[in-house]
Short mmCIF file of C-alpha atoms in Angstrom, two decimals:
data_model
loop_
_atom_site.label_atom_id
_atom_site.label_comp_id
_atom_site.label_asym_id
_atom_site.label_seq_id
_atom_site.Cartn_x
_atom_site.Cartn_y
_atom_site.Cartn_z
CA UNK K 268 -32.12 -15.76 14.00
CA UNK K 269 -30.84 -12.56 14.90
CA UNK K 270 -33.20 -9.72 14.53
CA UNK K 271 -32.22 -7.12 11.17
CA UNK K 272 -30.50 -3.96 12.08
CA UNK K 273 -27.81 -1.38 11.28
CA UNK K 274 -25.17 -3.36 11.88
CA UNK K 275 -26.85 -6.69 10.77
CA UNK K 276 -28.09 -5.29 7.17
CA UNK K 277 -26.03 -5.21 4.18
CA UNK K 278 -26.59 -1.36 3.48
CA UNK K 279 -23.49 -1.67 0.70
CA UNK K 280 -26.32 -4.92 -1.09
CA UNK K 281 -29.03 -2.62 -1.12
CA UNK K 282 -27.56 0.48 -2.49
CA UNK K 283 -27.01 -1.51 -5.54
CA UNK K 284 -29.69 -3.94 -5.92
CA UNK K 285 -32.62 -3.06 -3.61
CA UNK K 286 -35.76 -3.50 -6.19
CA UNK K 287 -37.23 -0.43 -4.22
CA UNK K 288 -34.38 1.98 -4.53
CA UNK K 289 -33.80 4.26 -1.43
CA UNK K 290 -31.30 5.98 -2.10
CA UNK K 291 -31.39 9.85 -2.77
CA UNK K 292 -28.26 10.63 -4.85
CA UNK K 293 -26.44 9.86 -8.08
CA UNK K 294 -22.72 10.15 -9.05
CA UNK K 295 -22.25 10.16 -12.82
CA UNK K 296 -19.50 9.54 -14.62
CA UNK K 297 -18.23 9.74 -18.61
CA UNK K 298 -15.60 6.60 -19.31
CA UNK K 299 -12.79 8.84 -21.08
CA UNK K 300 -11.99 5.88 -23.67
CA UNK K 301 -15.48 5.18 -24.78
CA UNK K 302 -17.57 7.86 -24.25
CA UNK K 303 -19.94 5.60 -22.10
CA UNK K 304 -22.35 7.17 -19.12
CA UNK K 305 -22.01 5.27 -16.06
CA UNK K 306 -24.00 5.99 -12.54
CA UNK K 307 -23.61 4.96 -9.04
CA UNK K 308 -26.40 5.48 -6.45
CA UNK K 309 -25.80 5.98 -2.36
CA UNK K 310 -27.33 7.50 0.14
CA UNK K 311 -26.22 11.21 1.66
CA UNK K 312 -26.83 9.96 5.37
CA UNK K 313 -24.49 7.70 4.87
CA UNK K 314 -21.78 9.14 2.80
CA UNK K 315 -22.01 12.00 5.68
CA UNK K 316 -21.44 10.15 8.56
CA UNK K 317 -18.56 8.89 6.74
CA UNK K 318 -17.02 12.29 5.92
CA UNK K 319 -17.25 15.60 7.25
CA UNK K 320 -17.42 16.72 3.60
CA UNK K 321 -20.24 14.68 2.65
CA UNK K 322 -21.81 16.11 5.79
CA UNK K 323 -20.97 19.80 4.90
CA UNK K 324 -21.91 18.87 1.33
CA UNK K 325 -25.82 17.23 2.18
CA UNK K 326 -26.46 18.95 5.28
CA UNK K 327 -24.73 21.98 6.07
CA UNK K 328 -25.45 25.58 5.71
CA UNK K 329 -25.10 25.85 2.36
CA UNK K 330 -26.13 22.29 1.04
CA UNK K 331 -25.92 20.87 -2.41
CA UNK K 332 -29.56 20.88 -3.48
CA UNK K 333 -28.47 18.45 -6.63
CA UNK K 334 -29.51 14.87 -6.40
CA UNK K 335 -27.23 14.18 -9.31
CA UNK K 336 -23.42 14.95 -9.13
CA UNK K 337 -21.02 14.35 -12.30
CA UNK K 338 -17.86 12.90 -10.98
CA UNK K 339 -14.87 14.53 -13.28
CA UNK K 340 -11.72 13.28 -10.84
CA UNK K 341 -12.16 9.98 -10.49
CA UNK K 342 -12.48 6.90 -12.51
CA UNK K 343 -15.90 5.09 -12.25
CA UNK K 344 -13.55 2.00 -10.69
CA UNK K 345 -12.01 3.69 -8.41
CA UNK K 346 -15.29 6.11 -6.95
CA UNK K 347 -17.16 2.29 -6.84
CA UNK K 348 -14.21 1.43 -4.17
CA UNK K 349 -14.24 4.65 -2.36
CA UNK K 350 -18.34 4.01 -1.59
CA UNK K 351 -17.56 0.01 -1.13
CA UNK K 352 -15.05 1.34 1.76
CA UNK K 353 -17.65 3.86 3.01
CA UNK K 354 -20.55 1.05 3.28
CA UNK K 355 -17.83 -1.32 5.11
CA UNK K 356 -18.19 -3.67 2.04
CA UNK K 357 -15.45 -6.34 2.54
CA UNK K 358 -12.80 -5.31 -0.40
CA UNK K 359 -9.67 -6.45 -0.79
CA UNK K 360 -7.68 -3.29 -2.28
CA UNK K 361 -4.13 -5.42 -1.43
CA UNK K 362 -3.47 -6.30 -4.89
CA UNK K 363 -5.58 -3.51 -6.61
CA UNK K 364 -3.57 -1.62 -9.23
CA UNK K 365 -1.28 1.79 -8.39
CA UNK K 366 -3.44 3.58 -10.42
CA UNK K 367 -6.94 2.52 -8.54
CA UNK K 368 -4.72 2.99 -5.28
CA UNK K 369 -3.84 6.32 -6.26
CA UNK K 370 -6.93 7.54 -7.32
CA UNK K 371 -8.11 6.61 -3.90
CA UNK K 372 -6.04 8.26 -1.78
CA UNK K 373 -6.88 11.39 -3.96
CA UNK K 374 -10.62 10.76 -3.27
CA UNK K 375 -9.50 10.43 0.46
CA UNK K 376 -7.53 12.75 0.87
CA UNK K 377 -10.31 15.11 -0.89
CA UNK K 378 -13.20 13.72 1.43
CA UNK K 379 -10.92 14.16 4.50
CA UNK K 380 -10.73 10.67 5.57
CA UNK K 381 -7.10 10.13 7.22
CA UNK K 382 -7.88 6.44 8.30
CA UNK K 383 -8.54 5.17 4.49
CA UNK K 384 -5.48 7.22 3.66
CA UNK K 385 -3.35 5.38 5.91
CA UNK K 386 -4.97 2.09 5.04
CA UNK K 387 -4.07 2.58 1.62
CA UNK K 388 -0.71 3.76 2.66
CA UNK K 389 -0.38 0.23 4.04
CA UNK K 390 -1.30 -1.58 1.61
CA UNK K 391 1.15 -0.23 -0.67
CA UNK K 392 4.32 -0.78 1.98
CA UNK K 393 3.61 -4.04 2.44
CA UNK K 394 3.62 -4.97 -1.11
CA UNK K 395 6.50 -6.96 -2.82
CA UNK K 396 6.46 -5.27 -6.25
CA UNK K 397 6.97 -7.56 -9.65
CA UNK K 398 8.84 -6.38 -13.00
CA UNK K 399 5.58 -5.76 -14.82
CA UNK K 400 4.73 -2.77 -11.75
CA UNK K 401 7.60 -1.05 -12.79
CA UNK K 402 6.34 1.25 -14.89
CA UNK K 403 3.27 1.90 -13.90
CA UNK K 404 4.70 3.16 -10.67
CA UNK K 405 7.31 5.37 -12.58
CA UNK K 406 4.67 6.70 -14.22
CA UNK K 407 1.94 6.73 -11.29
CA UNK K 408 4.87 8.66 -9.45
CA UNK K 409 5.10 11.33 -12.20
CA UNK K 410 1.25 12.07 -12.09
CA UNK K 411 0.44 11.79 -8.26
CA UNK K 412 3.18 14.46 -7.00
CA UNK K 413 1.05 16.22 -5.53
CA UNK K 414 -0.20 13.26 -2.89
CA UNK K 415 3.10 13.40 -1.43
CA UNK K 416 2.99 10.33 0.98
CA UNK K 417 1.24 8.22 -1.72
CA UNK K 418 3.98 9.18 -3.88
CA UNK K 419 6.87 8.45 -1.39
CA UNK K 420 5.23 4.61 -0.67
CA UNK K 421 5.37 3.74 -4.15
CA UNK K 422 9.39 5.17 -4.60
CA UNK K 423 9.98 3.20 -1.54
CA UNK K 424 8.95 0.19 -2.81
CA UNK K 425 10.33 0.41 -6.58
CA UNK K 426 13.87 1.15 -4.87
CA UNK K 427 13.59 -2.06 -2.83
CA UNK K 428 12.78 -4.01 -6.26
CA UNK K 429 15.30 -2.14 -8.23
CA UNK K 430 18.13 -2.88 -5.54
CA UNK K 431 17.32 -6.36 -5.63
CA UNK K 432 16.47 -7.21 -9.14
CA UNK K 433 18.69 -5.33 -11.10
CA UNK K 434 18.78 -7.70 -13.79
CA UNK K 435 14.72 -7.38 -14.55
CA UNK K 436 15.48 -3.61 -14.20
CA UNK K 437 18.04 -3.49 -17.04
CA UNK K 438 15.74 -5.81 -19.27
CA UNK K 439 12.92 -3.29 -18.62
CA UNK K 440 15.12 -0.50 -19.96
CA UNK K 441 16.21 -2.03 -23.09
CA UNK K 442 12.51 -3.10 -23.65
CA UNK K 443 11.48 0.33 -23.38
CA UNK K 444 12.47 2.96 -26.53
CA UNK K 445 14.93 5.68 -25.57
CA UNK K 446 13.45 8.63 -24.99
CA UNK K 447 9.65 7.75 -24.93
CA UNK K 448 7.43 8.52 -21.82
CA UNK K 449 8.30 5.43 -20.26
CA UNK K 450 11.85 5.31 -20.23
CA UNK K 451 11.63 9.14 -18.92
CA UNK K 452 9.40 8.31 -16.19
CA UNK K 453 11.62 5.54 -15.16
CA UNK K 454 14.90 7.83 -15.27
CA UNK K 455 13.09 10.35 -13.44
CA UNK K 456 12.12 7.48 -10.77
CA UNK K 457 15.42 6.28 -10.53
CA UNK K 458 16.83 10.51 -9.97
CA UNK K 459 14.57 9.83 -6.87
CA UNK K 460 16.01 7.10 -5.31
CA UNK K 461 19.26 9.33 -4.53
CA UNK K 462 18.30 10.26 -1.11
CA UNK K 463 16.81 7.18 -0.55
CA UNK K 464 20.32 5.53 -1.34
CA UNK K 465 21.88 7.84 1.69
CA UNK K 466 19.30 6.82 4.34
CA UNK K 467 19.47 2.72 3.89
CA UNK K 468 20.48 1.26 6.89
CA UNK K 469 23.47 -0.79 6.28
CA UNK K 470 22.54 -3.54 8.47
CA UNK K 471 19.01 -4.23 7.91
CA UNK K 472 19.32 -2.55 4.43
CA UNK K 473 16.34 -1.01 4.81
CA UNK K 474 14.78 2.89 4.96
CA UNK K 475 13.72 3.63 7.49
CA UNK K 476 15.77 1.58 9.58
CA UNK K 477 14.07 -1.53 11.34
CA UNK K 478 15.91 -1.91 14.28
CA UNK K 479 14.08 -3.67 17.04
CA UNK K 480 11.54 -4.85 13.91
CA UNK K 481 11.02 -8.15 13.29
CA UNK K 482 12.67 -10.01 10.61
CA UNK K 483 10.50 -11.72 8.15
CA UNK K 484 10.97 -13.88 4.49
CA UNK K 485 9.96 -10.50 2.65
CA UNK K 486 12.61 -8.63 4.98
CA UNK K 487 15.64 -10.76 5.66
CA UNK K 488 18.87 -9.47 4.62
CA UNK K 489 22.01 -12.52 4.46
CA UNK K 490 24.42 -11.65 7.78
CA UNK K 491 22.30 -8.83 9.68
CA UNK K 492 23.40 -8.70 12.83
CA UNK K 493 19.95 -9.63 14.93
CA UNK K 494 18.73 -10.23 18.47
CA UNK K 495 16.68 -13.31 20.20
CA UNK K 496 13.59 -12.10 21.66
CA UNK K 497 13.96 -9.02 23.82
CA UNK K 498 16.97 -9.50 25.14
CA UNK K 499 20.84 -10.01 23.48
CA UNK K 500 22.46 -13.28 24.02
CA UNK K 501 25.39 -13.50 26.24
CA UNK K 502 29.02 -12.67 25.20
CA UNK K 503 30.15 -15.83 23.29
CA UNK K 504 27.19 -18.10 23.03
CA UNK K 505 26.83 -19.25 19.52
CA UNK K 506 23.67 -17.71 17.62
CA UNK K 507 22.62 -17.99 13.41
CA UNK K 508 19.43 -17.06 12.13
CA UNK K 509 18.00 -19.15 9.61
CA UNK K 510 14.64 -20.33 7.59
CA UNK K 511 14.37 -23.96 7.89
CA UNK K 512 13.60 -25.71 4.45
CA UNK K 513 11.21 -28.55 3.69
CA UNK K 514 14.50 -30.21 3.67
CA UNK K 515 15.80 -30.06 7.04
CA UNK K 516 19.65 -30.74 5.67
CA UNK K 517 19.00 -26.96 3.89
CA UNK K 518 18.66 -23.96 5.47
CA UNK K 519 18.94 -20.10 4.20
CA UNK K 520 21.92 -18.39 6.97
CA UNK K 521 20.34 -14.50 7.66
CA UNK K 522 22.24 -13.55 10.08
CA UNK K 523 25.10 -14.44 12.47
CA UNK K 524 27.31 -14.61 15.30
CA UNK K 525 30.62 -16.21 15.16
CA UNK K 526 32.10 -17.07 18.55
CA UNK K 527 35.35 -18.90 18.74
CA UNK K 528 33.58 -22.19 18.47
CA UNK K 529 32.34 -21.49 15.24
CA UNK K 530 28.86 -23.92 16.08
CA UNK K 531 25.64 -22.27 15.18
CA UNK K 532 22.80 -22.91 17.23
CA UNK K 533 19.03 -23.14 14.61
CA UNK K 534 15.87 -21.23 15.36
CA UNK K 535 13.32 -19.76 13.56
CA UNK K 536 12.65 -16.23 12.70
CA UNK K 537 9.78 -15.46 14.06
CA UNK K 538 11.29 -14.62 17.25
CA UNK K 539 14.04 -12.35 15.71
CA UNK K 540 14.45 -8.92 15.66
CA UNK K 541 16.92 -6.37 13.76
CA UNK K 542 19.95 -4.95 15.87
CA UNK K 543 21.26 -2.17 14.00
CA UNK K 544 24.05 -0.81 15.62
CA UNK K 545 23.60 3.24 15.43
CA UNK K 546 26.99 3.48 13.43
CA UNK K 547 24.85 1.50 10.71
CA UNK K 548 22.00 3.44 10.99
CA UNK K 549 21.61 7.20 8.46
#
């Protein structure tokens, strides 16, 4: 049995259930649709070592001498995260929603944490958007301006689901009335995708380009011109990319060489990687 200690102990467990409470401050919060009161305990050490502005904030020069703080910029849901993060509380955020997401890199980005920033920033570029994110993005996008990188990850993605799913896109339009706040915070998304347009690669179809990135299912673009490994195949030899099926007799082509044999040799794509010619490239 290994013997309890700081890195053994669920700090994150106590906080919220320890029936001898030890921590020393309060967050408070008002839910804006219900008028409810809501509280979340932690402890200052903690929250210092974890910021600089906690630190400043508990123990510097001129301390906050309040043991309870009302929260006004941040949801109760999304402050809960932030200190679940802080206590290194296992939490998925993957599928969390914009909003949440963008509330955290606020809190973040007010706390001075870079790393969670970026984390978040992660989590939102490597997410395959659905039609029902749509707008919640547009209008996430329209609120959040001033977290400029936040802001740019979520037009990334909605232009890769837009330029792929055009038909969803329209159906969300003539769902939405013309004129209200939806339909202008999707116009006004859509006036952003402009320079995006001018920087795709035309190769990997992607911005920024991902030459000499791997290709993957969520990534593949039909005919990309692609290289084996870490080194191009020689003048001639037959290559074609493709995802095998359960059914070996199908296969999706997603990229290609044509020598004057016209035989295609089948691998897998995990060993591919994107050869954008610079000509492609914005």
């Amino acid at each position: 049995m290994a013997i309890p200690n700081i890195q053994t102990i669920d700090i994150a467990n106590i906080r919220e259930n320890s029936p001898k409470p030890t921590t020393d401050v309060k967050f408070t919060f008002v839910d804006q649709k219900s008028g409810e009161k809501l509280e979340l305990n932690a402890h200052k050490l903690i929250l210092a070592f974890g910021s600089e502005v906690f630190m400043t904030q508990f123990f510097g020069l001129i301390k906050e001498e309040r043991d309870i703080i009302p929260v006004e910029d941040a949801s109760y849901d999304a402050f809960k995260t932030f200190l679940d993060m802080i206590y290194n509380r296992k939490k998925s955020i993957g599928q969390a929603s914009f909003k949440l997401l963008a509330e955290l890199y606020s809190l973040a980005d007010k706390y001075l944490m870079p790393e969670m920033q970026e984390l978040i920033i992660q989590k939102v570029t490597s997410r395959k958007m659905t039609s029902g994110e749509l707008i919640e993005a547009a209008n996430i996008v329209d609120e959040n301006s001033h977290t400029e990188k936040f802001s740019e990850s979520l037009i990334k993605i909605s232009f890769a689901f837009v330029k792929k799913n055009d038909r969803s896109v329209f159906e969300i339009f003539h769902s939405e009335e013309a004129g209200s706040a939806n339909s202008l915070a999707l116009h006004r998304l859509l006036g952003k995708f402009v320079q995006l347009a001018g920087d795709v690669c035309k190769n990997c179809e992607q911005s920024p380009c991902l030459h000499g990135k791997g290709v993957t299912e969520d990534n593949l673009v039909q005919n990309a011109e692609v290289r084996y490994g870490f080194n191009l195949k020689k003048d001639g030899e037959p290559q074609a990319v493709v995802k095998e099926a359960d059914d070996v007799d199908e296969c999706i082509i997603l990229g290609s060489f044509r020598p004057s044999d016209s035989s295609f040799k089948i691998r897998d794509i995990s060993g591919f990687k994107y050869n954008c010619i610079e000509s492609n490239r914005p």
